[in-house]
Coordinates of C-alpha atoms in Angstrom, one line a residue:
X1 CA 63.9 73.0 -32.6
X2 CA 61.1 72.5 -35.3
X3 CA 59.8 68.7 -36.0
X4 CA 60.2 67.9 -39.5
X5 CA 56.5 68.0 -41.2
X6 CA 57.0 63.9 -42.3
X7 CA 57.8 63.0 -38.7
X8 CA 54.5 64.5 -37.5
X9 CA 52.8 62.6 -40.0
X10 CA 54.3 59.5 -39.3
X11 CA 53.9 60.0 -35.4
X12 CA 49.9 60.9 -36.4
X13 CA 50.2 57.6 -38.4
X14 CA 51.4 55.5 -35.4
X15 CA 49.0 56.9 -32.8
X16 CA 46.3 56.5 -35.0
X17 CA 47.5 52.4 -35.7
X18 CA 47.0 52.1 -32.3
X19 CA 44.2 53.8 -31.3
X20 CA 42.0 51.9 -34.1
X21 CA 44.3 48.6 -34.7
X22 CA 41.0 46.9 -36.7
X23 CA 40.6 49.5 -39.5
X24 CA 43.9 49.8 -40.3
X25 CA 43.9 45.8 -40.6
X26 CA 40.8 46.3 -43.0
X27 CA 42.1 48.7 -45.1
X28 CA 45.5 47.6 -45.2
X29 CA 43.2 44.1 -46.4
X30 CA 41.6 45.7 -48.8
X31 CA 43.9 47.4 -50.8
X32 CA 45.9 43.8 -50.4
X33 CA 42.2 42.2 -52.3
X34 CA 42.6 45.1 -54.6
X35 CA 46.3 43.9 -55.7
X36 CA 45.1 40.3 -55.5
X37 CA 42.7 40.5 -57.8
X38 CA 44.6 42.5 -60.7
X39 CA 47.3 39.8 -60.1
X40 CA 44.5 36.9 -61.1
X41 CA 44.0 39.0 -64.4
X42 CA 47.7 39.0 -65.5
X43 CA 48.8 36.0 -67.9
X44 CA 51.8 35.6 -70.5
X45 CA 50.9 36.6 -74.0
X46 CA 51.3 33.0 -75.2
X47 CA 49.8 31.6 -72.3
X48 CA 46.0 30.2 -71.9
X49 CA 44.2 32.2 -69.3
X50 CA 42.6 29.6 -66.5
X51 CA 39.7 28.0 -67.2
X52 CA 38.0 29.0 -64.1
X53 CA 38.6 32.8 -63.8
X54 CA 36.6 33.5 -61.3
X55 CA 38.3 30.8 -58.7
X56 CA 41.2 32.8 -58.2
X57 CA 39.6 36.2 -57.5
X58 CA 37.7 33.7 -54.5
X59 CA 40.7 32.5 -53.6
X60 CA 42.6 35.6 -53.3
X61 CA 39.5 37.4 -51.5
X62 CA 40.0 34.2 -48.8
X63 CA 43.2 34.4 -48.3
X64 CA 43.4 38.7 -47.8
X65 CA 40.6 38.2 -45.3
X66 CA 42.5 35.8 -43.4
X67 CA 44.7 38.4 -42.9
X68 CA 42.2 40.2 -40.7
X69 CA 43.4 37.7 -38.5
X70 CA 47.4 38.3 -38.1
X71 CA 47.3 39.3 -34.7
X72 CA 46.3 36.3 -32.7
X73 CA 47.2 33.6 -35.5
X74 CA 50.5 34.7 -37.5
X75 CA 51.1 30.9 -38.2
X76 CA 47.5 30.1 -39.3
X77 CA 47.6 33.2 -41.3
X78 CA 50.6 32.0 -43.5
X79 CA 48.9 28.3 -44.0
X80 CA 45.9 29.5 -45.4
X81 CA 47.2 32.4 -47.7
X82 CA 50.1 30.0 -49.3
X83 CA 47.5 27.3 -49.6
X84 CA 45.0 29.4 -51.4
X85 CA 47.8 31.2 -53.6
X86 CA 49.6 27.7 -54.2
X87 CA 46.1 26.5 -55.4
X88 CA 45.5 29.3 -57.8
X89 CA 48.9 29.1 -59.4
X90 CA 48.4 25.2 -59.7
X91 CA 45.0 25.9 -61.9
X92 CA 46.7 27.9 -63.7
X93 CA 47.2 31.5 -62.9
X94 CA 50.5 33.3 -63.5
X95 CA 52.6 33.9 -60.6
X96 CA 53.3 37.2 -60.0
X97 CA 54.4 39.8 -57.0
X98 CA 50.6 40.6 -57.0
X99 CA 49.5 37.1 -56.6
X100 CA 52.0 36.7 -53.8
X101 CA 51.2 39.8 -51.9
X102 CA 48.6 38.1 -49.5
X103 CA 51.6 35.8 -48.8
X104 CA 54.6 38.2 -48.4
X105 CA 51.9 40.5 -46.0
X106 CA 51.6 37.1 -44.1
X107 CA 55.1 36.7 -43.8
X108 CA 56.1 40.1 -42.9
X109 CA 54.0 39.8 -39.6
X110 CA 54.8 36.2 -39.2
X111 CA 58.4 37.8 -38.8
X112 CA 57.1 40.3 -36.9
X113 CA 55.0 38.8 -34.0
X114 CA 56.6 35.5 -33.8
X115 CA 60.3 34.1 -33.0
X116 CA 63.1 33.8 -35.8
X117 CA 63.3 29.9 -35.3
X118 CA 59.3 29.9 -36.7
X119 CA 59.8 32.3 -38.6
X120 CA 62.4 29.9 -40.1
X121 CA 60.2 26.7 -40.5
X122 CA 57.5 28.2 -42.0
X123 CA 59.0 30.7 -44.1
X124 CA 61.0 27.8 -46.1
X125 CA 57.7 25.5 -45.9
X126 CA 56.1 28.1 -47.9
X127 CA 58.9 29.0 -50.3
X128 CA 59.0 25.5 -50.9
X129 CA 55.5 25.2 -51.7
X130 CA 55.6 28.0 -53.5
X131 CA 58.3 27.5 -55.9
X132 CA 57.9 23.9 -56.3
X133 CA 53.9 25.1 -57.5
X134 CA 55.7 27.5 -60.3
X135 CA 57.9 24.5 -61.3
X136 CA 55.3 22.5 -62.5
X137 CA 52.7 25.0 -63.2
X138 CA 51.3 24.9 -67.4
X139 CA 51.1 28.8 -67.2
X140 CA 54.9 29.2 -66.6
X141 CA 56.0 27.0 -69.4
X142 CA 57.6 29.6 -71.3
X143 CA 60.0 30.9 -68.2
X144 CA 62.8 29.6 -67.8
X145 CA 63.5 27.1 -64.7
X146 CA 66.2 29.7 -63.2
X147 CA 63.1 32.4 -63.7
X148 CA 60.4 30.2 -61.9
X149 CA 62.7 29.6 -58.7
X150 CA 65.0 32.4 -58.3
X151 CA 61.5 35.0 -58.8
X152 CA 59.4 33.6 -56.0
X153 CA 62.5 32.8 -53.6
X154 CA 63.1 37.0 -54.3
X155 CA 59.7 38.4 -53.5
X156 CA 58.8 35.8 -51.0
X157 CA 62.6 37.0 -48.9
X158 CA 61.6 40.3 -49.1
X159 CA 58.8 40.3 -46.3
X160 CA 60.7 37.7 -44.2
X161 CA 64.0 39.9 -44.0
X162 CA 61.7 43.2 -43.4
X163 CA 59.8 41.2 -40.6
X164 CA 62.8 40.2 -39.1
X165 CA 64.5 44.0 -39.4
X166 CA 60.9 45.5 -37.5
X167 CA 61.6 42.4 -34.8
X168 CA 64.9 43.2 -33.9
X169 CA 64.5 46.9 -33.7
X170 CA 61.2 46.9 -31.6
X171 CA 63.2 44.4 -29.3
X172 CA 66.3 47.2 -28.9
X173 CA 63.8 49.6 -28.3
X174 CA 62.2 47.6 -25.8
X175 CA 65.6 47.2 -24.3
X176 CA 66.5 50.7 -24.1
X177 CA 63.8 51.7 -22.9
X178 CA 63.9 49.2 -19.7
X179 CA 67.9 50.0 -19.2
X180 CA 66.4 53.7 -19.4
X181 CA 63.6 53.5 -16.6
X182 CA 66.1 51.3 -14.5
X183 CA 68.9 53.8 -14.8
X184 CA 65.9 56.3 -13.6
X185 CA 64.8 54.1 -10.6
X186 CA 68.7 53.5 -9.8
X187 CA 69.4 57.7 -9.9
X188 CA 66.4 57.9 -7.5
X189 CA 67.0 55.2 -5.4
X190 CA 70.9 56.4 -4.9
X191 CA 69.8 60.2 -4.6
X192 CA 67.3 59.1 -1.4
X193 CA 70.3 57.6 0.1
X194 CA 72.5 60.3 0.1
X195 CA 70.1 62.5 1.3
X196 CA 69.7 59.7 4.1
X197 CA 73.2 59.6 4.3
X198 CA 73.3 63.0 4.6
X199 CA 70.9 63.9 7.0
X200 CA 72.4 61.4 9.5
X201 CA 75.8 63.2 9.2
X202 CA 74.0 66.3 9.7
X203 CA 72.2 64.9 12.8
X204 CA 75.5 63.2 14.2
X205 CA 77.7 66.7 13.6
X206 CA 74.9 68.7 15.3
X207 CA 74.5 66.1 18.4
X208 CA 78.5 66.0 18.7
X209 CA 78.9 69.8 19.1
X210 CA 75.8 70.5 21.0
X211 CA 75.8 67.7 23.5
X212 CA 79.3 68.0 24.2
X213 CA 79.6 72.0 24.8
X214 CA 75.6 71.6 26.2
X215 CA 77.3 69.0 29.2
X216 CA 80.5 70.7 29.8
X217 CA 78.2 74.4 30.2
X218 CA 76.2 72.5 32.5
X219 CA 78.8 71.1 34.7
X220 CA 80.4 74.3 35.0
X221 CA 77.7 75.9 35.9
X222 CA 77.1 73.7 38.3
X223 CA 80.8 73.7 39.9
X224 CA 80.7 77.5 39.5
X225 CA 76.9 77.8 41.5
X226 CA 78.7 74.9 44.5
X227 CA 81.9 77.3 45.0
X228 CA 80.6 80.8 44.1
X229 CA 80.9 81.5 48.0
X230 CA 83.7 79.2 49.2
X231 CA 86.3 79.9 46.4
X232 CA 85.5 83.4 44.5
X233 CA 88.3 83.2 42.3
X234 CA 88.1 79.9 41.5
X235 CA 84.3 80.4 40.8
X236 CA 85.7 83.2 38.0
X237 CA 87.9 81.0 36.4
X238 CA 85.2 78.7 35.7
X239 CA 83.1 81.3 34.5
X240 CA 85.5 82.3 32.4
X241 CA 86.1 78.8 30.9
X242 CA 81.8 78.7 30.5
X243 CA 82.2 81.8 28.5
X244 CA 85.2 80.3 26.5
X245 CA 82.8 77.0 26.2
X246 CA 80.0 78.8 24.9
X247 CA 81.9 80.6 22.5
X248 CA 83.4 77.7 21.3
X249 CA 79.9 76.2 20.8
X250 CA 79.0 79.2 18.3
X251 CA 82.0 79.0 16.5
X252 CA 81.5 75.0 15.5
X253 CA 77.6 75.5 14.9
X254 CA 78.0 78.4 13.0
X255 CA 80.9 76.0 11.3
X256 CA 78.5 73.0 11.0
X257 CA 75.3 75.2 9.5
X258 CA 77.8 77.3 6.9
X259 CA 78.5 73.9 5.1
X260 CA 74.8 73.7 4.9
X261 CA 74.4 77.4 2.7
X262 CA 74.8 77.6 -0.9
X263 CA 78.0 79.8 -1.4
X264 CA 76.4 83.1 -2.4
X265 CA 74.2 83.0 0.5
X266 CA 77.5 83.2 2.9
X267 CA 79.1 85.6 0.6
X268 CA 80.4 88.1 2.3
X269 CA 81.3 86.7 5.5
X270 CA 84.2 85.3 7.3
X271 CA 86.3 81.9 5.7
X272 CA 84.8 79.1 8.2
X273 CA 86.8 77.4 11.2
X274 CA 88.8 74.3 9.9
X275 CA 87.4 71.3 10.9
X276 CA 88.7 70.1 14.4
X277 CA 90.9 67.6 14.9
X278 CA 93.5 65.4 17.5
X279 CA 95.7 68.5 17.4
X280 CA 93.0 70.2 19.9
X281 CA 92.7 67.7 22.8
X282 CA 94.7 69.9 24.8
X283 CA 91.8 72.4 24.1
X284 CA 88.9 69.6 24.4
X285 CA 91.3 68.6 27.9
X286 CA 91.1 72.4 29.3
X287 CA 87.7 72.5 29.2
X288 CA 86.9 69.1 30.9
X289 CA 88.7 69.9 33.5
X290 CA 87.1 73.6 34.2
X291 CA 84.3 71.1 34.5
X292 CA 85.6 68.9 37.1
X293 CA 86.6 66.3 34.8
X294 CA 90.5 65.4 35.0
X295 CA 91.6 64.1 31.9
X296 CA 94.9 62.4 31.0
X297 CA 96.2 61.6 27.5
X298 CA 98.8 59.3 26.8
X299 CA 100.2 58.3 23.2
X300 CA 101.7 55.1 22.0
X301 CA 103.7 54.2 18.7
X302 CA 104.9 56.5 16.4
X303 CA 102.0 59.7 16.0
X304 CA 101.6 59.6 12.2
X305 CA 99.7 62.1 9.9
X306 CA 95.8 61.3 9.6
X307 CA 93.5 62.2 6.8
X308 CA 91.3 64.7 7.5
X309 CA 88.0 62.5 7.4
X310 CA 90.0 60.0 9.7
X311 CA 91.1 63.2 12.2
X312 CA 87.9 64.6 12.7
X313 CA 86.2 61.0 13.3
X314 CA 89.0 60.6 16.0
X315 CA 88.7 64.3 17.6
X316 CA 84.7 63.5 17.5
X317 CA 84.8 59.9 19.3
X318 CA 87.3 61.3 21.9
X319 CA 84.9 64.2 22.2
X320 CA 81.9 62.4 23.0
X321 CA 83.4 59.8 25.3
X322 CA 84.3 62.3 27.7
X323 CA 80.6 64.0 27.2
X324 CA 79.6 61.0 28.2
X325 CA 81.5 60.6 31.7
X326 CA 80.9 64.0 32.0
X327 CA 76.9 63.6 31.5
X328 CA 76.5 59.6 32.8
X329 CA 79.1 59.1 35.3
X330 CA 80.0 60.1 38.6
X331 CA 84.2 59.8 37.9
X332 CA 86.0 63.0 38.5
X333 CA 89.0 61.3 36.1
X334 CA 89.2 59.9 32.7
X335 CA 92.2 58.4 30.3
X336 CA 92.3 58.8 26.5
X337 CA 94.9 56.5 25.1
X338 CA 96.1 56.7 21.5
X339 CA 98.0 53.8 19.8
X340 CA 99.6 54.1 16.6
X341 CA 100.0 50.8 15.4
X342 CA 100.6 49.6 11.7
X343 CA 98.2 51.8 9.6
X344 CA 95.7 52.0 12.3
X345 CA 94.8 54.1 15.2
X346 CA 93.2 52.7 18.2
X347 CA 91.3 54.8 20.9
X348 CA 90.2 54.1 24.2
X349 CA 88.5 56.3 26.4
X350 CA 88.0 55.0 30.1
X351 CA 86.6 56.1 33.4
X352 CA 86.8 54.1 36.8
X353 CA 83.3 56.1 38.3
X354 CA 80.6 54.0 38.2
X355 CA 78.0 54.6 35.2
X356 CA 73.8 55.0 35.1
X357 CA 72.2 52.0 33.7
X358 CA 71.1 53.7 30.0
X359 CA 75.2 54.1 29.9
X360 CA 75.7 51.0 30.8
X361 CA 74.1 49.7 27.8
X362 CA 75.6 51.9 25.6
X363 CA 71.8 53.0 24.3
X364 CA 72.2 56.7 24.2
X365 CA 72.5 58.6 20.6
X366 CA 76.4 58.9 21.8
X367 CA 77.3 55.9 21.3
X368 CA 75.2 55.6 18.2
X369 CA 76.4 57.7 16.4
X370 CA 80.3 57.4 17.6
X371 CA 80.1 54.1 16.0
X372 CA 78.6 55.5 13.0
X373 CA 81.1 57.7 12.5
X374 CA 83.3 54.9 13.2
X375 CA 81.9 52.4 10.9
X376 CA 81.8 55.5 7.8
X377 CA 85.4 55.0 7.2
X378 CA 86.4 51.4 7.5
X379 CA 86.7 51.4 11.5
X380 CA 85.1 49.6 14.0
X381 CA 84.0 51.1 18.0
X382 CA 82.8 49.1 21.4
X383 CA 81.8 50.6 24.2
X384 CA 80.8 49.1 27.3
X385 CA 81.4 48.3 30.9
X386 CA 84.4 47.8 32.1
X387 CA 85.1 44.3 34.1
X388 CA 86.5 46.2 37.1
X389 CA 84.3 49.1 37.3
X390 CA 83.4 52.3 35.2
X391 CA 82.6 52.0 31.1
X392 CA 85.2 51.9 28.3
X393 CA 84.9 52.7 24.9
X394 CA 87.5 51.4 22.4
X395 CA 87.5 52.0 18.3
X396 CA 90.0 51.5 15.6
X397 CA 90.2 53.8 12.8
X398 CA 92.2 53.4 9.6
X399 CA 94.9 56.4 9.3
X400 CA 93.7 56.8 5.7
X401 CA 89.6 55.8 5.2
X402 CA 88.6 53.0 3.1
X403 CA 85.3 53.9 2.6
X404 CA 84.9 57.0 0.6
X405 CA 83.6 60.2 2.6
X406 CA 81.2 62.5 0.4
X407 CA 82.4 65.3 2.1
X408 CA 81.2 63.4 5.4
X409 CA 83.4 63.4 7.5
X410 CA 85.4 66.3 7.2
X411 CA 82.2 68.8 7.1

């Protein structure tokens, strides 16, 4: 899209003004000095010209030169230009817009660079001084009182209004820019937060899949090796279960990694398996039993439907808790208790065997991952040694997540 020619020139002018402010101010002062000097030569046909015709030129020159300081001292500039112009009017020079040019420029910069209260005070003071001088000067006796008051008032109101509009426009643009910068910073922070959350979610998912199946496979292989000579039939059954464990691990890894790909990258591949839930607890129990851990599952209360995210979270917590029993405890049995109460599901996974010190303190990534999963859907989790011995993991999950999961737990 092409940029209009006028806009290109305006942009170049603004850029030049920012780079060379003194040159711009000097050109403005020279132009105003020419206007004011020409204004000192004007008079009404029936009025006598001022006796000192050079004094007005000097006064206007001083007023225009004072404008060079309008950026640093706008108030002082207004006072000087007003004093010079009022003096010229009292001396008999005709009050015209050309003679008022220095004051108008000073009032414009005052309204642009200062606050509204300052503009109001200095603006009213300047108008009163100029109007009073116009009313009592002899050079305007041939004009009515209305013209002598309304004229200066109108011409001095123009720069004040223009300056206020410029100041408001600058403030608006600064506010818009500040909001845009804040939105950009917020967007970047939110993106970083989402990336971090996604990395943690993927790490939890892969940890649960890999740790569980590898622990079961290790236990099954160890059991098979121990029974290979004495119980060959049971060894064969355990090896068959080991094949199923590794196959299940590959399927879940494929499902987890497949979600990280774009749609176009999985074209031609079959549909991904649905996310596991509590309905797959019998498979989990069977796999644990093949590794030598007897698991009992009990349910209290009326089972209620769970959202996909809560269902996956509940399954992963039970899976990880049983995996920890297999890896860190010497127990031969574990119990899983599902309690449906009100709008929450209470899950307790316990065992009676002694645990290793690091497992009892709950310092592993497994306990941390379980706790993060529970918190991500508005639940809570506690893990620690039981007073009567063994280890216990207890979690309370809402039936419907109170915190929206960005496809998180449902991956």
